[in-house]
Amino acid sequence: MGKISADGFERRFALASRPHGTWKDEINRLFEKRHVNSRTFGGYTELDETMYYRLKSKDEQPKLATVISLCVGLSLDTLTAYHLIALAGYALLPGNRLHLLYAYFIENSADLDINECNKFLQDFDYCKKGELLGSRPRK
């Protein structure tokens, strides 16, 4: 039997189109599933250790660039990434060039790291703190 199924599709599509749960619960689930801890977090996401603890324990809405850093850094599949974005209270808008670049990063996250994404963003003149990914000093 193949790796795809109608049931699998229905469950995954429902996850992306009707987000359920909370941002904090989903982050904690992802961190546990992927064995992400305060030491490994920064290596994946280029976010600092303080952000790791804030994401795990606070109910505040993260910035969109933080969510994208997680999606790319953890190489999340597209549906999981869009579910996480929705739980954080965002949607990537097709008419927004920065959002299209973020979507491109998500689609190609298995082959990218945060520093490559930031270089690409800078090539398109996105250089502000809220646009660039990660929070560590830029390389």
PDB file of N, CA, C and O in Angstrom, residues 42-81:
ATOM      1  N   GLY A  42      18.031  27.027  19.170  1.00  0.00           N
ATOM      2  CA  GLY A  42      18.718  28.087  18.432  1.00  0.00           C
ATOM      3  C   GLY A  42      19.409  27.597  17.183  1.00  0.00           C
ATOM      4  O   GLY A  42      19.444  28.294  16.170  1.00  0.00           O
ATOM      5  N   GLY A  43      19.932  26.386  17.223  1.00  0.00           N
ATOM      6  CA  GLY A  43      20.597  25.825  16.054  1.00  0.00           C
ATOM      7  C   GLY A  43      19.639  25.602  14.897  1.00  0.00           C
ATOM      8  O   GLY A  43      20.011  25.756  13.734  1.00  0.00           O
ATOM      9  N   TYR A  44      18.405  25.255  15.215  1.00  0.00           N
ATOM     10  CA  TYR A  44      17.388  25.058  14.176  1.00  0.00           C
ATOM     11  C   TYR A  44      16.830  26.377  13.657  1.00  0.00           C
ATOM     12  O   TYR A  44      16.628  26.554  12.467  1.00  0.00           O
ATOM     13  N   THR A  45      16.530  27.284  14.576  1.00  0.00           N
ATOM     14  CA  THR A  45      15.693  28.441  14.245  1.00  0.00           C
ATOM     15  C   THR A  45      16.406  29.785  14.218  1.00  0.00           C
ATOM     16  O   THR A  45      15.829  30.759  13.758  1.00  0.00           O
ATOM     17  N   GLU A  46      17.628  29.840  14.730  1.00  0.00           N
ATOM     18  CA  GLU A  46      18.350  31.106  14.902  1.00  0.00           C
ATOM     19  C   GLU A  46      17.595  32.068  15.817  1.00  0.00           C
ATOM     20  O   GLU A  46      17.796  33.280  15.769  1.00  0.00           O
ATOM     21  N   LEU A  47      16.725  31.515  16.666  1.00  0.00           N
ATOM     22  CA  LEU A  47      16.065  32.289  17.712  1.00  0.00           C
ATOM     23  C   LEU A  47      16.817  32.021  19.008  1.00  0.00           C
ATOM     24  O   LEU A  47      17.355  30.927  19.201  1.00  0.00           O
ATOM     25  N   ASP A  48      16.826  32.989  19.916  1.00  0.00           N
ATOM     26  CA  ASP A  48      17.601  32.794  21.139  1.00  0.00           C
ATOM     27  C   ASP A  48      16.849  31.961  22.176  1.00  0.00           C
ATOM     28  O   ASP A  48      15.656  31.687  22.042  1.00  0.00           O
ATOM     29  N   GLU A  49      17.584  31.560  23.206  1.00  0.00           N
ATOM     30  CA  GLU A  49      17.043  30.684  24.242  1.00  0.00           C
ATOM     31  C   GLU A  49      15.867  31.326  24.982  1.00  0.00           C
ATOM     32  O   GLU A  49      14.917  30.647  25.369  1.00  0.00           O
ATOM     33  N   THR A  50      15.921  32.634  25.161  1.00  0.00           N
ATOM     34  CA  THR A  50      14.819  33.339  25.810  1.00  0.00           C
ATOM     35  C   THR A  50      13.524  33.133  25.037  1.00  0.00           C
ATOM     36  O   THR A  50      12.462  32.925  25.626  1.00  0.00           O
ATOM     37  N   MET A  51      13.612  33.170  23.708  1.00  0.00           N
ATOM     38  CA  MET A  51      12.426  32.966  22.877  1.00  0.00           C
ATOM     39  C   MET A  51      11.879  31.555  23.048  1.00  0.00           C
ATOM     40  O   MET A  51      10.666  31.354  23.064  1.00  0.00           O
ATOM     41  N   TYR A  52      12.741  30.581  23.188  1.00  0.00           N
ATOM     42  CA  TYR A  52      12.308  29.196  23.418  1.00  0.00           C
ATOM     43  C   TYR A  52      11.395  29.137  24.645  1.00  0.00           C
ATOM     44  O   TYR A  52      10.299  28.570  24.586  1.00  0.00           O
ATOM     45  N   TYR A  53      11.838  29.730  25.736  1.00  0.00           N
ATOM     46  CA  TYR A  53      11.051  29.688  26.968  1.00  0.00           C
ATOM     47  C   TYR A  53       9.774  30.521  26.856  1.00  0.00           C
ATOM     48  O   TYR A  53       8.728  30.129  27.383  1.00  0.00           O
ATOM     49  N   ARG A  54       9.847  31.635  26.153  1.00  0.00           N
ATOM     50  CA  ARG A  54       8.635  32.451  25.953  1.00  0.00           C
ATOM     51  C   ARG A  54       7.597  31.694  25.136  1.00  0.00           C
ATOM     52  O   ARG A  54       6.407  31.725  25.448  1.00  0.00           O
ATOM     53  N   LEU A  55       8.033  31.028  24.082  1.00  0.00           N
ATOM     54  CA  LEU A  55       7.100  30.283  23.233  1.00  0.00           C
ATOM     55  C   LEU A  55       6.447  29.136  23.994  1.00  0.00           C
ATOM     56  O   LEU A  55       5.262  28.851  23.820  1.00  0.00           O
ATOM     57  N   LYS A  56       7.212  28.480  24.826  1.00  0.00           N
ATOM     58  CA  LYS A  56       6.700  27.331  25.573  1.00  0.00           C
ATOM     59  C   LYS A  56       5.764  27.724  26.715  1.00  0.00           C
ATOM     60  O   LYS A  56       4.867  26.968  27.048  1.00  0.00           O
ATOM     61  N   SER A  57       5.965  28.888  27.284  1.00  0.00           N
ATOM     62  CA  SER A  57       5.240  29.178  28.510  1.00  0.00           C
ATOM     63  C   SER A  57       4.259  30.342  28.446  1.00  0.00           C
ATOM     64  O   SER A  57       3.363  30.426  29.269  1.00  0.00           O
ATOM     65  N   LYS A  58       4.396  31.207  27.494  1.00  0.00           N
ATOM     66  CA  LYS A  58       3.529  32.389  27.450  1.00  0.00           C
ATOM     67  C   LYS A  58       2.417  32.204  26.425  1.00  0.00           C
ATOM     68  O   LYS A  58       2.575  31.511  25.435  1.00  0.00           O
ATOM     69  N   ASP A  59       1.305  32.878  26.687  1.00  0.00           N
ATOM     70  CA  ASP A  59       0.175  32.818  25.764  1.00  0.00           C
ATOM     71  C   ASP A  59       0.145  34.005  24.807  1.00  0.00           C
ATOM     72  O   ASP A  59      -0.834  34.219  24.125  1.00  0.00           O
ATOM     73  N   GLU A  60       1.224  34.768  24.747  1.00  0.00           N
ATOM     74  CA  GLU A  60       1.258  35.933  23.869  1.00  0.00           C
ATOM     75  C   GLU A  60       1.408  35.502  22.413  1.00  0.00           C
ATOM     76  O   GLU A  60       1.960  34.443  22.112  1.00  0.00           O
ATOM     77  N   GLN A  61       0.895  36.343  21.530  1.00  0.00           N
ATOM     78  CA  GLN A  61       0.999  36.068  20.104  1.00  0.00           C
ATOM     79  C   GLN A  61       2.422  36.341  19.634  1.00  0.00           C
ATOM     80  O   GLN A  61       2.954  37.435  19.850  1.00  0.00           O
ATOM     81  N   PRO A  62       3.059  35.355  18.996  1.00  0.00           N
ATOM     82  CA  PRO A  62       4.410  35.591  18.467  1.00  0.00           C
ATOM     83  C   PRO A  62       4.337  36.444  17.201  1.00  0.00           C
ATOM     84  O   PRO A  62       3.286  36.559  16.570  1.00  0.00           O
ATOM     85  N   LYS A  63       5.440  37.031  16.833  1.00  0.00           N
ATOM     86  CA  LYS A  63       5.517  37.759  15.563  1.00  0.00           C
ATOM     87  C   LYS A  63       5.505  36.747  14.411  1.00  0.00           C
ATOM     88  O   LYS A  63       5.955  35.607  14.567  1.00  0.00           O
ATOM     89  N   LEU A  64       5.024  37.189  13.275  1.00  0.00           N
ATOM     90  CA  LEU A  64       4.966  36.301  12.110  1.00  0.00           C
ATOM     91  C   LEU A  64       6.358  35.778  11.746  1.00  0.00           C
ATOM     92  O   LEU A  64       6.522  34.599  11.449  1.00  0.00           O
ATOM     93  N   ALA A  65       7.367  36.640  11.784  1.00  0.00           N
ATOM     94  CA  ALA A  65       8.726  36.206  11.438  1.00  0.00           C
ATOM     95  C   ALA A  65       9.217  35.113  12.393  1.00  0.00           C
ATOM     96  O   ALA A  65       9.957  34.216  11.979  1.00  0.00           O
ATOM     97  N   THR A  66       8.789  35.155  13.652  1.00  0.00           N
ATOM     98  CA  THR A  66       9.147  34.107  14.608  1.00  0.00           C
ATOM     99  C   THR A  66       8.508  32.781  14.206  1.00  0.00           C
ATOM    100  O   THR A  66       9.159  31.732  14.236  1.00  0.00           O
ATOM    101  N   VAL A  67       7.251  32.836  13.828  1.00  0.00           N
ATOM    102  CA  VAL A  67       6.545  31.618  13.404  1.00  0.00           C
ATOM    103  C   VAL A  67       7.210  31.035  12.154  1.00  0.00           C
ATOM    104  O   VAL A  67       7.430  29.823  12.067  1.00  0.00           O
ATOM    105  N   ILE A  68       7.559  31.882  11.204  1.00  0.00           N
ATOM    106  CA  ILE A  68       8.213  31.415   9.980  1.00  0.00           C
ATOM    107  C   ILE A  68       9.584  30.825  10.321  1.00  0.00           C
ATOM    108  O   ILE A  68       9.985  29.804   9.757  1.00  0.00           O
ATOM    109  N   SER A  69      10.299  31.438  11.259  1.00  0.00           N
ATOM    110  CA  SER A  69      11.583  30.888  11.697  1.00  0.00           C
ATOM    111  C   SER A  69      11.419  29.468  12.225  1.00  0.00           C
ATOM    112  O   SER A  69      12.240  28.591  11.939  1.00  0.00           O
ATOM    113  N   LEU A  70      10.370  29.234  12.982  1.00  0.00           N
ATOM    114  CA  LEU A  70      10.087  27.887  13.491  1.00  0.00           C
ATOM    115  C   LEU A  70       9.769  26.926  12.359  1.00  0.00           C
ATOM    116  O   LEU A  70      10.289  25.806  12.312  1.00  0.00           O
ATOM    117  N   CYS A  71       8.911  27.349  11.455  1.00  0.00           N
ATOM    118  CA  CYS A  71       8.493  26.485  10.346  1.00  0.00           C
ATOM    119  C   CYS A  71       9.684  26.081   9.477  1.00  0.00           C
ATOM    120  O   CYS A  71       9.836  24.907   9.132  1.00  0.00           O
ATOM    121  N   VAL A  72      10.511  27.036   9.138  1.00  0.00           N
ATOM    122  CA  VAL A  72      11.672  26.765   8.295  1.00  0.00           C
ATOM    123  C   VAL A  72      12.741  26.012   9.082  1.00  0.00           C
ATOM    124  O   VAL A  72      13.280  25.005   8.627  1.00  0.00           O
ATOM    125  N   GLY A  73      13.036  26.502  10.282  1.00  0.00           N
ATOM    126  CA  GLY A  73      14.086  25.892  11.086  1.00  0.00           C
ATOM    127  C   GLY A  73      13.812  24.440  11.441  1.00  0.00           C
ATOM    128  O   GLY A  73      14.723  23.620  11.487  1.00  0.00           O
ATOM    129  N   LEU A  74      12.548  24.115  11.689  1.00  0.00           N
ATOM    130  CA  LEU A  74      12.176  22.737  12.012  1.00  0.00           C
ATOM    131  C   LEU A  74      11.793  21.942  10.770  1.00  0.00           C
ATOM    132  O   LEU A  74      11.381  20.787  10.885  1.00  0.00           O
ATOM    133  N   SER A  75      11.907  22.557   9.597  1.00  0.00           N
ATOM    134  CA  SER A  75      11.552  21.918   8.317  1.00  0.00           C
ATOM    135  C   SER A  75      10.168  21.280   8.369  1.00  0.00           C
ATOM    136  O   SER A  75       9.971  20.131   7.987  1.00  0.00           O
ATOM    137  N   LEU A  76       9.192  22.064   8.840  1.00  0.00           N
ATOM    138  CA  LEU A  76       7.830  21.548   8.941  1.00  0.00           C
ATOM    139  C   LEU A  76       7.235  21.357   7.556  1.00  0.00           C
ATOM    140  O   LEU A  76       7.509  22.139   6.638  1.00  0.00           O
ATOM    141  N   ASP A  77       6.412  20.333   7.415  1.00  0.00           N
ATOM    142  CA  ASP A  77       5.704  20.157   6.148  1.00  0.00           C
ATOM    143  C   ASP A  77       4.717  21.314   5.986  1.00  0.00           C
ATOM    144  O   ASP A  77       4.383  22.013   6.945  1.00  0.00           O
ATOM    145  N   THR A  78       4.267  21.519   4.783  1.00  0.00           N
ATOM    146  CA  THR A  78       3.448  22.685   4.450  1.00  0.00           C
ATOM    147  C   THR A  78       2.184  22.782   5.290  1.00  0.00           C
ATOM    148  O   THR A  78       1.878  23.845   5.836  1.00  0.00           O
ATOM    149  N   LEU A  79       1.438  21.700   5.416  1.00  0.00           N
ATOM    150  CA  LEU A  79       0.187  21.763   6.158  1.00  0.00           C
ATOM    151  C   LEU A  79       0.410  22.052   7.636  1.00  0.00           C
ATOM    152  O   LEU A  79      -0.316  22.844   8.235  1.00  0.00           O
ATOM    153  N   THR A  80       1.412  21.441   8.218  1.00  0.00           N
ATOM    154  CA  THR A  80       1.715  21.715   9.625  1.00  0.00           C
ATOM    155  C   THR A  80       2.142  23.167   9.792  1.00  0.00           C
ATOM    156  O   THR A  80       1.733  23.842  10.746  1.00  0.00           O
ATOM    157  N   ALA A  81       2.938  23.669   8.869  1.00  0.00           N
ATOM    158  CA  ALA A  81       3.386  25.063   8.932  1.00  0.00           C
ATOM    159  C   ALA A  81       2.198  26.019   8.852  1.00  0.00           C
ATOM    160  O   ALA A  81       2.088  26.951   9.666  1.00  0.00           O
TER     161      ALA A  81
END
